[in-house]
Amino acid sequence: MTYEVVIPAAGRGKRMGADRNKLLLELKGIPVIVHTLQVFERDPLCSAVILVIHPDDKKTLEELIDQYHLTKITQMVTGGAERQHSVYEGLKKAAAKIVMVHDGARPFISQEVIHKLAEAAASKGGAIAAVPVKDTIKKVKNGTVTETVERSDLWSVQTPQAFLLEVLMGAHEEAVRTDFLGTDEASLVEKTGGKVAVIESDYDNIKLTTKEDLVFAEAILAKNGQ
Ligand SMILES: Nc1ccn([C@@H]2O[C@H](COP(=O)(O)OP(=O)(O)OP(=O)(O)O)[C@@H](O)[C@H]2O)c(=O)n1
Ligand SMILES: C[C@](O)(CO)[C@H](O)COP(=O)(O)O
């Protein structure tokens, strides 16, 4: 099942505390965003990449696309203030039956998980990558525990998140109508009553968010012989 992928890469990386977009930081001499884009460039089931960018990064990204021969990027669109807005701008350019959304900040996604997501989205309408939570999760108010959440039901959600384009576009349009802001695509689909399947991913598929994640990233590359 072929798919198009929207890659939101328009953030500012504030929690990373770097002097530039964290996606332009290098791992083994290659920018984070290039690591991510190369996964889809190499996937025969990926028909097109829609890259959502911040205007400040346009020239640099155009140079990287040329340097690394990233031929599947068919559209480069300007993102918005929030991740959800950026994803929506990318979705407006999508046309395939199946669309995936994958954070530019997650360079270690595997083709195996991507393919499982594409199949699940085609058969069930929507599917997301996730891993079982390993820590105990508690709700806290004013520095005091208010609830310990049953861990057996908890999953740590990642991307890609894959959907029939009509399902995800409809959910985004409803979010605009109701002024809803979610932290992932699935939460918008859930609000419209849509079912979302979970595909077990792996713990390597981290999102590079704070500087500690760069250390973990180097270790993952070393583990994978890169
Ligand atoms: N307005 C935004 C915010 C985020 N993203 C993208 O969404 C992904 C996940 O977001 P996150 O990890 O939060 O990145 P940032 O928003 O850049 O980080 P921060 O919140 O620390 O500023 C990243 O690839 C980021 O570039 C985006 O395209 N548009
Ligand atoms: C979409 C996501 O990666 C799923 O875990 C996450 O919600 C993105 O959060 P961020 O704060 O926008 O990075």
GROMACS .gro file of C-alpha atoms and ligand atoms in nm:
model
  268
    1MET     CA    1   0.000   0.000   0.000
    2THR     CA    2   0.167   0.323  -0.111
    3TYR     CA    3   0.137   0.643   0.090
    4GLU     CA    4   0.234   1.009   0.102
    5VAL     CA    5   0.403   1.146   0.412
    6VAL     CA    6   0.374   1.491   0.567
    7ILE     CA    7   0.688   1.578   0.762
    8PRO     CA    8   0.634   1.868   1.007
    9ALA     CA    9   0.974   2.040   1.040
   10ALA     CA   10   0.869   2.398   1.109
   11GLY     CA   11   0.928   2.408   1.484
   12ARG     CA   12   1.188   2.623   1.661
   13GLY     CA   13   1.329   2.357   1.892
   14LYS     CA   14   1.294   2.573   2.202
   15ARG     CA   15   1.334   2.282   2.448
   16MET     CA   16   1.660   2.180   2.277
   17GLY     CA   17   1.810   2.518   2.353
   18ALA     CA   18   2.022   2.517   2.039
   19ASP     CA   19   2.120   2.822   1.830
   20ARG     CA   20   1.919   2.690   1.533
   21ASN     CA   21   1.629   2.457   1.446
   22LYS     CA   22   1.716   2.130   1.621
   23LEU     CA   23   1.646   1.948   1.294
   24LEU     CA   24   1.956   2.116   1.145
   25LEU     CA   25   2.183   1.982   1.421
   26GLU     CA   26   2.406   1.701   1.295
   27LEU     CA   27   2.428   1.337   1.397
   28LYS     CA   28   2.745   1.170   1.258
   29GLY     CA   29   2.787   1.471   1.031
   30ILE     CA   30   2.435   1.451   0.882
   31PRO     CA   31   2.151   1.689   0.983
   32VAL     CA   32   1.871   1.529   1.184
   33ILE     CA   33   1.611   1.618   0.919
   34VAL     CA   34   1.818   1.446   0.649
   35HIS     CA   35   1.832   1.126   0.855
   36THR     CA   36   1.452   1.137   0.878
   37LEU     CA   37   1.392   1.222   0.512
   38GLN     CA   38   1.631   0.949   0.394
   39VAL     CA   39   1.411   0.683   0.555
   40PHE     CA   40   1.123   0.781   0.327
   41GLU     CA   41   1.348   0.845   0.027
   42ARG     CA   42   1.455   0.480   0.051
   43ASP     CA   43   1.104   0.339   0.101
   44PRO     CA   44   0.955   0.211  -0.228
   45LEU     CA   45   0.604   0.246  -0.079
   46CYS     CA   46   0.649   0.620  -0.020
   47SER     CA   47   0.515   0.803  -0.326
   48ALA     CA   48   0.583   1.160  -0.209
   49VAL     CA   49   0.712   1.367   0.081
   50ILE     CA   50   0.544   1.696   0.178
   51LEU     CA   51   0.789   1.893   0.390
   52VAL     CA   52   0.652   2.161   0.619
   53ILE     CA   53   0.913   2.423   0.706
   54HIS     CA   54   0.980   2.750   0.883
   55PRO     CA   55   1.063   3.030   0.636
   56ASP     CA   56   1.394   3.095   0.814
   57ASP     CA   57   1.511   2.743   0.717
   58LYS     CA   58   1.403   2.751   0.351
   59LYS     CA   59   1.740   2.823   0.189
   60THR     CA   60   1.928   2.574   0.408
   61LEU     CA   61   1.672   2.301   0.348
   62GLU     CA   62   1.675   2.360  -0.028
   63GLU     CA   63   2.053   2.319  -0.021
   64LEU     CA   64   2.028   1.997   0.184
   65ILE     CA   65   1.761   1.851  -0.046
   66ASP     CA   66   1.995   1.910  -0.340
   67GLN     CA   67   2.306   1.787  -0.159
   68TYR     CA   68   2.146   1.460  -0.045
   69HIS     CA   69   1.937   1.404  -0.360
   70LEU     CA   70   1.608   1.386  -0.175
   71THR     CA   71   1.399   1.341  -0.487
   72LYS     CA   72   1.066   1.247  -0.324
   73ILE     CA   73   1.004   1.591  -0.174
   74THR     CA   74   0.732   1.715  -0.406
   75GLN     CA   75   0.613   2.007  -0.194
   76MET     CA   76   0.773   2.239   0.061
   77VAL     CA   77   0.510   2.443   0.247
   78THR     CA   78   0.526   2.698   0.526
   79GLY     CA   79   0.414   2.575   0.869
   80GLY     CA   80   0.217   2.748   1.139
   81ALA     CA   81   0.242   2.855   1.502
   82GLU     CA   82   0.157   2.511   1.637
   83ARG     CA   83   0.249   2.162   1.514
   84GLN     CA   84  -0.117   2.095   1.431
   85HIS     CA   85  -0.130   2.404   1.209
   86SER     CA   86   0.184   2.291   1.027
   87VAL     CA   87   0.043   1.943   0.970
   88TYR     CA   88  -0.279   2.094   0.834
   89GLU     CA   89  -0.086   2.306   0.584
   90GLY     CA   90   0.090   1.993   0.465
   91LEU     CA   91  -0.232   1.792   0.440
   92LYS     CA   92  -0.379   2.056   0.209
   93LYS     CA   93  -0.117   1.947  -0.047
   94ALA     CA   94  -0.175   1.571  -0.006
   95ALA     CA   95  -0.365   1.364  -0.263
   96ALA     CA   96  -0.293   0.995  -0.196
   97LYS     CA   97  -0.549   0.763  -0.038
   98ILE     CA   98  -0.318   0.696   0.259
   99VAL     CA   99  -0.133   0.980   0.429
  100MET     CA  100   0.117   0.954   0.710
  101VAL     CA  101   0.237   1.229   0.941
  102HIS     CA  102   0.586   1.181   1.081
  103ASP     CA  103   0.781   1.423   1.301
  104GLY     CA  104   1.100   1.550   1.140
  105ALA     CA  105   1.245   1.511   1.490
  106ARG     CA  106   1.212   1.130   1.482
  107PRO     CA  107   1.502   1.009   1.261
  108PHE     CA  108   1.504   0.644   1.374
  109ILE     CA  109   1.168   0.517   1.247
  110SER     CA  110   1.192   0.175   1.084
  111GLN     CA  111   1.055   0.077   0.744
  112GLU     CA  112   0.896  -0.228   0.909
  113VAL     CA  113   0.679  -0.010   1.136
  114ILE     CA  114   0.598   0.228   0.850
  115HIS     CA  115   0.472  -0.057   0.634
  116LYS     CA  116   0.259  -0.202   0.915
  117LEU     CA  117   0.105   0.143   0.966
  118ALA     CA  118   0.024   0.181   0.596
  119GLU     CA  119  -0.152  -0.155   0.587
  120ALA     CA  120  -0.344  -0.083   0.908
  121ALA     CA  121  -0.453   0.260   0.786
  122ALA     CA  122  -0.583   0.106   0.463
  123SER     CA  123  -0.778  -0.166   0.644
  124LYS     CA  124  -0.890   0.021   0.957
  125GLY     CA  125  -0.886   0.389   0.858
  126GLY     CA  126  -0.615   0.495   1.097
  127ALA     CA  127  -0.315   0.363   1.291
  128ILE     CA  128  -0.042   0.509   1.509
  129ALA     CA  129   0.299   0.394   1.627
  130ALA     CA  130   0.338   0.348   2.002
  131VAL     CA  131   0.530   0.157   2.267
  132PRO     CA  132   0.417   0.032   2.609
  133VAL     CA  133   0.499   0.271   2.891
  134LYS     CA  134   0.789   0.150   3.109
  135ASP     CA  135   0.763   0.399   3.397
  136THR     CA  136   0.482   0.440   3.647
  137ILE     CA  137   0.273   0.744   3.545
  138LYS     CA  138   0.104   0.964   3.803
  139LYS     CA  139  -0.111   1.275   3.784
  140VAL     CA  140   0.030   1.559   3.995
  141LYS     CA  141  -0.123   1.887   4.113
  142ASN     CA  142   0.072   2.151   4.306
  143GLY     CA  143   0.359   1.908   4.360
  144THR     CA  144   0.138   1.638   4.508
  145VAL     CA  145   0.026   1.309   4.355
  146THR     CA  146  -0.347   1.304   4.280
  147GLU     CA  147  -0.369   0.975   4.091
  148THR     CA  148  -0.156   0.679   3.984
  149VAL     CA  149  -0.263   0.574   3.635
  150GLU     CA  150  -0.299   0.201   3.567
  151ARG     CA  151   0.015   0.125   3.364
  152SER     CA  152  -0.108  -0.187   3.183
  153ASP     CA  153  -0.333   0.030   2.962
  154LEU     CA  154  -0.076   0.304   2.891
  155TRP     CA  155   0.116   0.346   2.565
  156SER     CA  156   0.368   0.613   2.475
  157VAL     CA  157   0.253   0.743   2.138
  158GLN     CA  158   0.496   0.824   1.857
  159THR     CA  159   0.473   0.902   1.489
  160PRO     CA  160   0.415   0.802   1.211
  161GLN     CA  161   0.040   0.837   1.241
  162ALA     CA  162  -0.130   0.702   0.928
  163PHE     CA  163  -0.484   0.760   0.806
  164LEU     CA  164  -0.710   0.759   0.506
  165LEU     CA  165  -0.658   1.116   0.384
  166GLU     CA  166  -1.031   1.186   0.396
  167VAL     CA  167  -1.046   1.081   0.762
  168LEU     CA  168  -0.753   1.294   0.874
  169MET     CA  169  -0.847   1.597   0.665
  170GLY     CA  170  -1.202   1.581   0.804
  171ALA     CA  171  -1.068   1.567   1.158
  172HIS     CA  172  -0.846   1.870   1.101
  173GLU     CA  173  -1.134   2.065   0.950
  174GLU     CA  174  -1.349   1.979   1.254
  175ALA     CA  175  -1.066   2.090   1.483
  176VAL     CA  176  -1.063   2.426   1.305
  177ARG     CA  177  -1.441   2.456   1.340
  178THR     CA  178  -1.430   2.374   1.713
  179ASP     CA  179  -1.100   2.551   1.786
  180PHE     CA  180  -0.953   2.226   1.920
  181LEU     CA  181  -0.577   2.195   1.955
  182GLY     CA  182  -0.435   1.846   2.002
  183THR     CA  183  -0.079   1.724   2.044
  184ASP     CA  184  -0.110   1.452   1.782
  185GLU     CA  185  -0.322   1.365   1.476
  186ALA     CA  186  -0.501   1.074   1.642
  187SER     CA  187  -0.652   1.297   1.912
  188LEU     CA  188  -0.831   1.493   1.640
  189VAL     CA  189  -0.964   1.175   1.479
  190GLU     CA  190  -1.071   1.039   1.819
  191LYS     CA  191  -1.273   1.354   1.882
  192THR     CA  192  -1.470   1.287   1.564
  193GLY     CA  193  -1.542   0.933   1.686
  194GLY     CA  194  -1.288   0.771   1.456
  195LYS     CA  195  -1.118   0.447   1.557
  196VAL     CA  196  -0.738   0.446   1.577
  197ALA     CA  197  -0.540   0.121   1.573
  198VAL     CA  198  -0.209   0.095   1.758
  199ILE     CA  199   0.095  -0.062   1.593
  200GLU     CA  200   0.371  -0.153   1.837
  201SER     CA  201   0.684   0.037   1.741
  202ASP     CA  202   1.024   0.029   1.910
  203TYR     CA  203   1.201   0.233   2.174
  204ASP     CA  204   1.461   0.359   1.921
  205ASN     CA  205   1.192   0.579   1.762
  206ILE     CA  206   1.262   0.870   1.996
  207LYS     CA  207   1.169   1.231   1.934
  208LEU     CA  208   1.473   1.458   1.966
  209THR     CA  209   1.337   1.718   2.207
  210THR     CA  210   1.596   1.811   2.472
  211LYS     CA  211   1.976   1.800   2.460
  212GLU     CA  212   1.988   1.464   2.640
  213ASP     CA  213   1.816   1.313   2.338
  214LEU     CA  214   2.121   1.395   2.124
  215VAL     CA  215   2.327   1.163   2.344
  216PHE     CA  216   2.068   0.889   2.310
  217ALA     CA  217   2.062   0.948   1.934
  218GLU     CA  218   2.439   0.903   1.901
  219ALA     CA  219   2.407   0.577   2.099
  220ILE     CA  220   2.127   0.451   1.872
  221LEU     CA  221   2.338   0.525   1.564
  222ALA     CA  222   2.635   0.343   1.719
  223LYS     CA  223   2.413   0.045   1.812
  224ASN     CA  224   2.293   0.032   1.450
  225GLY     CA  225   2.649   0.043   1.321
  226GLN     CA  226   2.615   0.388   1.166
  227LIG     N1  227   0.476   2.492   1.486
  227LIG     C1  228   0.539   2.373   1.471
  227LIG     C2  229   0.590   2.302   1.583
  227LIG     C3  230   0.654   2.180   1.563
  227LIG     N2  231   0.667   2.133   1.435
  227LIG     C4  232   0.737   2.008   1.411
  227LIG     O1  233   0.672   1.902   1.478
  227LIG     C5  234   0.769   1.805   1.522
  227LIG     C6  235   0.747   1.774   1.670
  227LIG     O2  236   0.747   1.896   1.740
  227LIG     P1  237   0.852   1.928   1.860
  227LIG     O3  238   0.938   1.810   1.888
  227LIG     O4  239   0.777   1.990   1.972
  227LIG     O5  240   0.945   2.038   1.790
  227LIG     P2  241   0.955   2.193   1.828
  227LIG     O6  242   0.820   2.254   1.833
  227LIG     O7  243   1.056   2.251   1.735
  227LIG     O8  244   1.018   2.187   1.975
  227LIG     P3  245   0.986   2.288   2.095
  227LIG     O9  246   0.845   2.257   2.139
  227LIG    O10  247   1.088   2.248   2.198
  227LIG    O11  248   1.005   2.428   2.042
  227LIG     C7  249   0.907   1.863   1.493
  227LIG    O12  250   0.965   1.796   1.382
  227LIG     C8  251   0.880   2.009   1.465
  227LIG    O13  252   0.970   2.066   1.371
  227LIG     C9  253   0.616   2.202   1.324
  227LIG    O14  254   0.630   2.158   1.209
  227LIG     N3  255   0.552   2.321   1.344
  228LIG     C1  256   0.303   1.376   1.784
  228LIG     C2  257   0.390   1.333   1.899
  228LIG     O1  258   0.523   1.310   1.853
  228LIG     C3  259   0.336   1.207   1.959
  228LIG     O2  260   0.409   1.173   2.076
  228LIG     C4  261   0.397   1.442   2.009
  228LIG     O3  262   0.269   1.464   2.063
  228LIG     C5  263   0.452   1.573   1.956
  228LIG     O4  264   0.460   1.662   2.066
  228LIG     P1  265   0.544   1.797   2.046
  228LIG     O5  266   0.541   1.868   2.178
  228LIG     O6  267   0.473   1.873   1.936
  228LIG     O7  268   0.680   1.754   2.006
   0.00000   0.00000   0.00000
